[in-house]
PDB file of C-alpha atoms in Angstrom:
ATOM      1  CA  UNK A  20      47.879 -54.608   5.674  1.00 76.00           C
ATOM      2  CA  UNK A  21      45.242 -56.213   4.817  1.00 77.00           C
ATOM      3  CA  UNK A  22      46.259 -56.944   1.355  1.00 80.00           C
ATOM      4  CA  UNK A  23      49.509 -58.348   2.958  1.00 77.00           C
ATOM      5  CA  UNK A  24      48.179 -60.806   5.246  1.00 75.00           C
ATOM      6  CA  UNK A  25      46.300 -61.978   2.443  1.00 79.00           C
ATOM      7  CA  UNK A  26      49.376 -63.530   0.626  1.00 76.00           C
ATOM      8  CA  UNK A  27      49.912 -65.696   3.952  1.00 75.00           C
ATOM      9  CA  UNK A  28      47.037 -68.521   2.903  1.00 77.00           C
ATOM     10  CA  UNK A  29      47.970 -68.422  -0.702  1.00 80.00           C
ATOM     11  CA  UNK A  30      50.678 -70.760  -0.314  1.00 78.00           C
ATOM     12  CA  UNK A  31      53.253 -71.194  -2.585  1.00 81.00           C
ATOM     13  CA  UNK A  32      51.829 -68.461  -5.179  1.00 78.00           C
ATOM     14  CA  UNK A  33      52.728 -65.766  -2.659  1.00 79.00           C
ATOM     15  CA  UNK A  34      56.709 -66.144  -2.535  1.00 81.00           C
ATOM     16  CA  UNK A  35      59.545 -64.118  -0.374  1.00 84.00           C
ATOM     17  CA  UNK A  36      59.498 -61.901  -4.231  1.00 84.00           C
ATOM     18  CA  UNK A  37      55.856 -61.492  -3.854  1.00 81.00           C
ATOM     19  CA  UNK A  38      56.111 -59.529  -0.298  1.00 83.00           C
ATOM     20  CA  UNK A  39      59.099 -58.150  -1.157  1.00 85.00           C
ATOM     21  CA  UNK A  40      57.034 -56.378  -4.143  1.00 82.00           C
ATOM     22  CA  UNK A  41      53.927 -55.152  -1.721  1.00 82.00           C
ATOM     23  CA  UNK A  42      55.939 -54.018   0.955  1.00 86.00           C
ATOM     24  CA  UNK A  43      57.836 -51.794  -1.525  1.00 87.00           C
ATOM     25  CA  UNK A  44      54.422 -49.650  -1.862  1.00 86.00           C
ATOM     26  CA  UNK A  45      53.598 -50.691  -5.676  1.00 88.00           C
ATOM     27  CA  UNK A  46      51.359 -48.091  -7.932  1.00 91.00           C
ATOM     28  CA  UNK A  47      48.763 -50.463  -8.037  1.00 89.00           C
ATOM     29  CA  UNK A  48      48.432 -51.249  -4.214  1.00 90.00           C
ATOM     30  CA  UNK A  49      48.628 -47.299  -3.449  1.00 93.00           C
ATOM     31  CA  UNK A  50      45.662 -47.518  -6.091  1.00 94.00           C
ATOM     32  CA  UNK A  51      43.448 -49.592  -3.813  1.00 93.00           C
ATOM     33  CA  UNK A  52      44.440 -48.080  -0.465  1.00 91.00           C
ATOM     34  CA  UNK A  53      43.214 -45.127  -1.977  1.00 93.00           C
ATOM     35  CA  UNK A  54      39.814 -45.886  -3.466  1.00 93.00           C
ATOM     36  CA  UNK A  55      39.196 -47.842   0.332  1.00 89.00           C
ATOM     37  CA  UNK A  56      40.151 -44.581   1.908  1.00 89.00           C
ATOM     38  CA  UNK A  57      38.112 -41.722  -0.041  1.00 91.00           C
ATOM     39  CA  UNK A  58      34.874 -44.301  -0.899  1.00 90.00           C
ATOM     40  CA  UNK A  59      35.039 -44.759   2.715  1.00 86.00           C
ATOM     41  CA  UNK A  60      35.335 -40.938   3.853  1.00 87.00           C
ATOM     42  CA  UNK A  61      32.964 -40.178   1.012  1.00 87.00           C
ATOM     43  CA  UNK A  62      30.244 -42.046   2.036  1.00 84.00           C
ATOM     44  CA  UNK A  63      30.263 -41.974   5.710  1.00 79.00           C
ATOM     45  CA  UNK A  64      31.846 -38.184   6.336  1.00 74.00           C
ATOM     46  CA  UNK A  65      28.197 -36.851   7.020  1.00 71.00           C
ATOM     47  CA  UNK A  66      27.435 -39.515   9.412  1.00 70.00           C
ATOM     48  CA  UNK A  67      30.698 -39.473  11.164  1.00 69.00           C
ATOM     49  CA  UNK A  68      30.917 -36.050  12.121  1.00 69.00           C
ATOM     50  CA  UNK A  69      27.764 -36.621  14.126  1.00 69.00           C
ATOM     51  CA  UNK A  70      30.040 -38.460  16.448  1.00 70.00           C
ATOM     52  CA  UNK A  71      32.897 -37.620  18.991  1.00 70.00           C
ATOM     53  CA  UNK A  72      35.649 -38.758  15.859  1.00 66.00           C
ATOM     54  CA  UNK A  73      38.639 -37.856  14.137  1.00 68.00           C
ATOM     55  CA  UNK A  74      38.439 -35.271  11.042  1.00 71.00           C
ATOM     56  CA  UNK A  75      37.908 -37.528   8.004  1.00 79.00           C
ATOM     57  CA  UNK A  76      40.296 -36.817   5.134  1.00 86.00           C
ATOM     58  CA  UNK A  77      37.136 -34.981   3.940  1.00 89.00           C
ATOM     59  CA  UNK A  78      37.559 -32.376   6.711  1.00 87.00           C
ATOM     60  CA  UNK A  79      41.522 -31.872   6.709  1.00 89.00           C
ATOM     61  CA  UNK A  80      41.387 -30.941   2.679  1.00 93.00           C
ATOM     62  CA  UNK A  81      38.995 -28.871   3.258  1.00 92.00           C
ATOM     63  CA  UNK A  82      40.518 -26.727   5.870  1.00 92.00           C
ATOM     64  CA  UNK A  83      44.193 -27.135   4.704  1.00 95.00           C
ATOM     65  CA  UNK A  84      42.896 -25.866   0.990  1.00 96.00           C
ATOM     66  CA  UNK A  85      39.980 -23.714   2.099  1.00 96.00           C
ATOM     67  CA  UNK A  86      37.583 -25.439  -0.302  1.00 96.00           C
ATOM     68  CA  UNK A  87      34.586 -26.307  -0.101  1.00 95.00           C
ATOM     69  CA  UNK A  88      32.511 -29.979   0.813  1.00 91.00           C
ATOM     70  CA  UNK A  89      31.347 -30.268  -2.887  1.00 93.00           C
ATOM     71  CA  UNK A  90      35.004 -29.193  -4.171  1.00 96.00           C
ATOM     72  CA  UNK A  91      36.452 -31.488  -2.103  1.00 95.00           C
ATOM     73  CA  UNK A  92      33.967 -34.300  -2.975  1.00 92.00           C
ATOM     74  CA  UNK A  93      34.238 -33.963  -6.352  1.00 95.00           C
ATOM     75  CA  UNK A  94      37.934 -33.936  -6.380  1.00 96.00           C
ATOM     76  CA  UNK A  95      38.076 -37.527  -4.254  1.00 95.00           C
ATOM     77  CA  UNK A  96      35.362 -38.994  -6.538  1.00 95.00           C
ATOM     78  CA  UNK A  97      38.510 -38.322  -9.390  1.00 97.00           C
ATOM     79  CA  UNK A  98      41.090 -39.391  -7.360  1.00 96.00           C
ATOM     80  CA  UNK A  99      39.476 -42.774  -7.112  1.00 95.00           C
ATOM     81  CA  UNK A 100      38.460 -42.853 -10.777  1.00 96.00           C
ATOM     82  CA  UNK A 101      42.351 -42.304 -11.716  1.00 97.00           C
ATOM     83  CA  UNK A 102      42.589 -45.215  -8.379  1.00 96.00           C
ATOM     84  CA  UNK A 103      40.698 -47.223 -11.160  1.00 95.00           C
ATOM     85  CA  UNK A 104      42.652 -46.509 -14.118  1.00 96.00           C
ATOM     86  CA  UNK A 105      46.241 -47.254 -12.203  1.00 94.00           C
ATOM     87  CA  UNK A 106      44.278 -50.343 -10.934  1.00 92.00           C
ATOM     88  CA  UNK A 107      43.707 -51.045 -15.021  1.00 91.00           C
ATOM     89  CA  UNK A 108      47.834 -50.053 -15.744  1.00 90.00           C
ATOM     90  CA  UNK A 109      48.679 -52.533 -13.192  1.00 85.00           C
ATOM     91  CA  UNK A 110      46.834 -55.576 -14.961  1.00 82.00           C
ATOM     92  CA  UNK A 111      47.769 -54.390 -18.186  1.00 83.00           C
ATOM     93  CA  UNK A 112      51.523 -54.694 -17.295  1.00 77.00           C
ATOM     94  CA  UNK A 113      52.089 -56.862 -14.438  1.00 65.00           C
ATOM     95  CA  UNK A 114      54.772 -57.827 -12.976  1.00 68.00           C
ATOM     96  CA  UNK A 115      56.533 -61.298 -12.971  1.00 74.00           C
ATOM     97  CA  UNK A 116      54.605 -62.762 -10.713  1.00 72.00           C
ATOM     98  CA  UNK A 117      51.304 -64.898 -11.117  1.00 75.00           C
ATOM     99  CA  UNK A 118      47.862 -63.295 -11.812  1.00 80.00           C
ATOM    100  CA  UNK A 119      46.662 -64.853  -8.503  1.00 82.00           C
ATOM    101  CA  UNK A 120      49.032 -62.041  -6.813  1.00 80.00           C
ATOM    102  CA  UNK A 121      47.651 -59.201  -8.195  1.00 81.00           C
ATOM    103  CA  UNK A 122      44.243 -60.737  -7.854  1.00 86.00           C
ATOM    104  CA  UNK A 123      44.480 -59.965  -4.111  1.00 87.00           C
ATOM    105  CA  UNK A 124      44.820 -56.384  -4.337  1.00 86.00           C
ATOM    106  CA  UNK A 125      41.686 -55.901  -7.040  1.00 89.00           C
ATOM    107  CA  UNK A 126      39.825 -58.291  -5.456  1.00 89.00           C
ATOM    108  CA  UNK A 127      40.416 -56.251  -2.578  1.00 88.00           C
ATOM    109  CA  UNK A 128      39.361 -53.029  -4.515  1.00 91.00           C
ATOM    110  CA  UNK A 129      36.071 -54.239  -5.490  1.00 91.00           C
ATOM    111  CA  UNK A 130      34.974 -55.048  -1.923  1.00 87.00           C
ATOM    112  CA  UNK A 131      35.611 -51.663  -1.212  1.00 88.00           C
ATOM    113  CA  UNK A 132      33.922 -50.366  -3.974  1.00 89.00           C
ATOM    114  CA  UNK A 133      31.281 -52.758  -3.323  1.00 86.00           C
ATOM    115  CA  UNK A 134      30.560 -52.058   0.399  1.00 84.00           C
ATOM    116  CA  UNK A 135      30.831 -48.136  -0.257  1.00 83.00           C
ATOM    117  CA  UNK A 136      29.236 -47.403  -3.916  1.00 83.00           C
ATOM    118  CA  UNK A 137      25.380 -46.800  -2.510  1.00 77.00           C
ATOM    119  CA  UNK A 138      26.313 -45.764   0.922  1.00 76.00           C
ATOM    120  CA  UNK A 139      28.583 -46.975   4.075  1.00 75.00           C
ATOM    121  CA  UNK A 140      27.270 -50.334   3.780  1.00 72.00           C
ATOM    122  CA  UNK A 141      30.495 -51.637   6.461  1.00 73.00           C
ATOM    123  CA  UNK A 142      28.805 -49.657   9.125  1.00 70.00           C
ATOM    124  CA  UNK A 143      25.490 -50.616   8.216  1.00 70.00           C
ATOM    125  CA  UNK A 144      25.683 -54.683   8.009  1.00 74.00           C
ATOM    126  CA  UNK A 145      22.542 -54.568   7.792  1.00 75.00           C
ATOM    127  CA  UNK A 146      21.834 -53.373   4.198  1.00 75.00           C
ATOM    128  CA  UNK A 147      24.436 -56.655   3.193  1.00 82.00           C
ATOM    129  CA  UNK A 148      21.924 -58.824   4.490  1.00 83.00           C
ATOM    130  CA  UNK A 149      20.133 -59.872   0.804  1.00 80.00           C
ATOM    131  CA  UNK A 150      23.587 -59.496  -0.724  1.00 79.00           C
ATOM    132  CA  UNK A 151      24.832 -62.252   1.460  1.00 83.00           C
ATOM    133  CA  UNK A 152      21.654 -64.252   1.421  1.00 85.00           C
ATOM    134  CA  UNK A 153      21.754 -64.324  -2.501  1.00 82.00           C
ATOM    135  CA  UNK A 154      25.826 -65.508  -2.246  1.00 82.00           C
ATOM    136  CA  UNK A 155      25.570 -67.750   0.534  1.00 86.00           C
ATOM    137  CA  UNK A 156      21.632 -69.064   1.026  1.00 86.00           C
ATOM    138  CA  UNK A 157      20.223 -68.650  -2.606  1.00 80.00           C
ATOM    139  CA  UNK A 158      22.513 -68.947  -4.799  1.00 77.00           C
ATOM    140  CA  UNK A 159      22.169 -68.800  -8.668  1.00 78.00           C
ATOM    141  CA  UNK A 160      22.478 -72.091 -10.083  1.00 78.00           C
ATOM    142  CA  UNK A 161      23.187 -72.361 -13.440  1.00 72.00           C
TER     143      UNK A 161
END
């Protein structure tokens, strides 16, 4: 969805072929809706299931397959690192339309990977703070 709604600012890059392509479900969009779904339930299962919340994706494979946390961790972490390498395909064969396109949905990857590679940093803003400062305040000028 997110990915989607994206396309709407990019103006005339983003054409009726363009959303007709990522509403069909392409390999490399199911690529980054996975690695934002497991880095997400990877990094924040612990804390969540502190709360009154939904079973994490964490939870249901591990009672529908009767593994294991570590199994099941383990097997995510490679589903996200084959995310990657479909992610890689993608670029390496894109479709017909401009880079810009596919852009969006790596782009859109890397946050992900970003905000979730050292912990849950979406639900804890506050460990963005220097990240943002450094972007936005400080920036390195060349």
């Amino acid at each position: 969805m997110l990915i989607t709604n994206s396309y709407i600012a990019m103006g005339e890059v983003a054409t009726k072929e363009a959303f007709d392509w990522i509403s069909n479900d392409p390999k490399i969009l199911k690529a980054s809706t996975i690695i934002c779904r497991l880095m997400d339930d990877i990094v924040s299962h612990e804390f969540e299931q502190t709360r009154d919340h939904v079973a994490s994706s964490i939870e249901c494979y591990m009672k529908q397959y009767g593994v294991s946390r570590e199994e099941t961790m383990k097997l995510f972490r490679e589903d996200v690192a084959n995310a990657w390498k479909d992610i890689n395909e993608g670029f390496m064969k894109p479709a017909i339309f401009p880079m810009p396109v596919f852009t969006v949905v790596l782009n859109f990857a890397r946050v992900i990977d970003f905000l979730y590679k050292d912990g849950d940093s979406y639900t804890n803003s506050h460990s963005l703070k220097a990240h943002i400062e450094l972007l936005l305040v400080n920036p390195v000028i060349l």
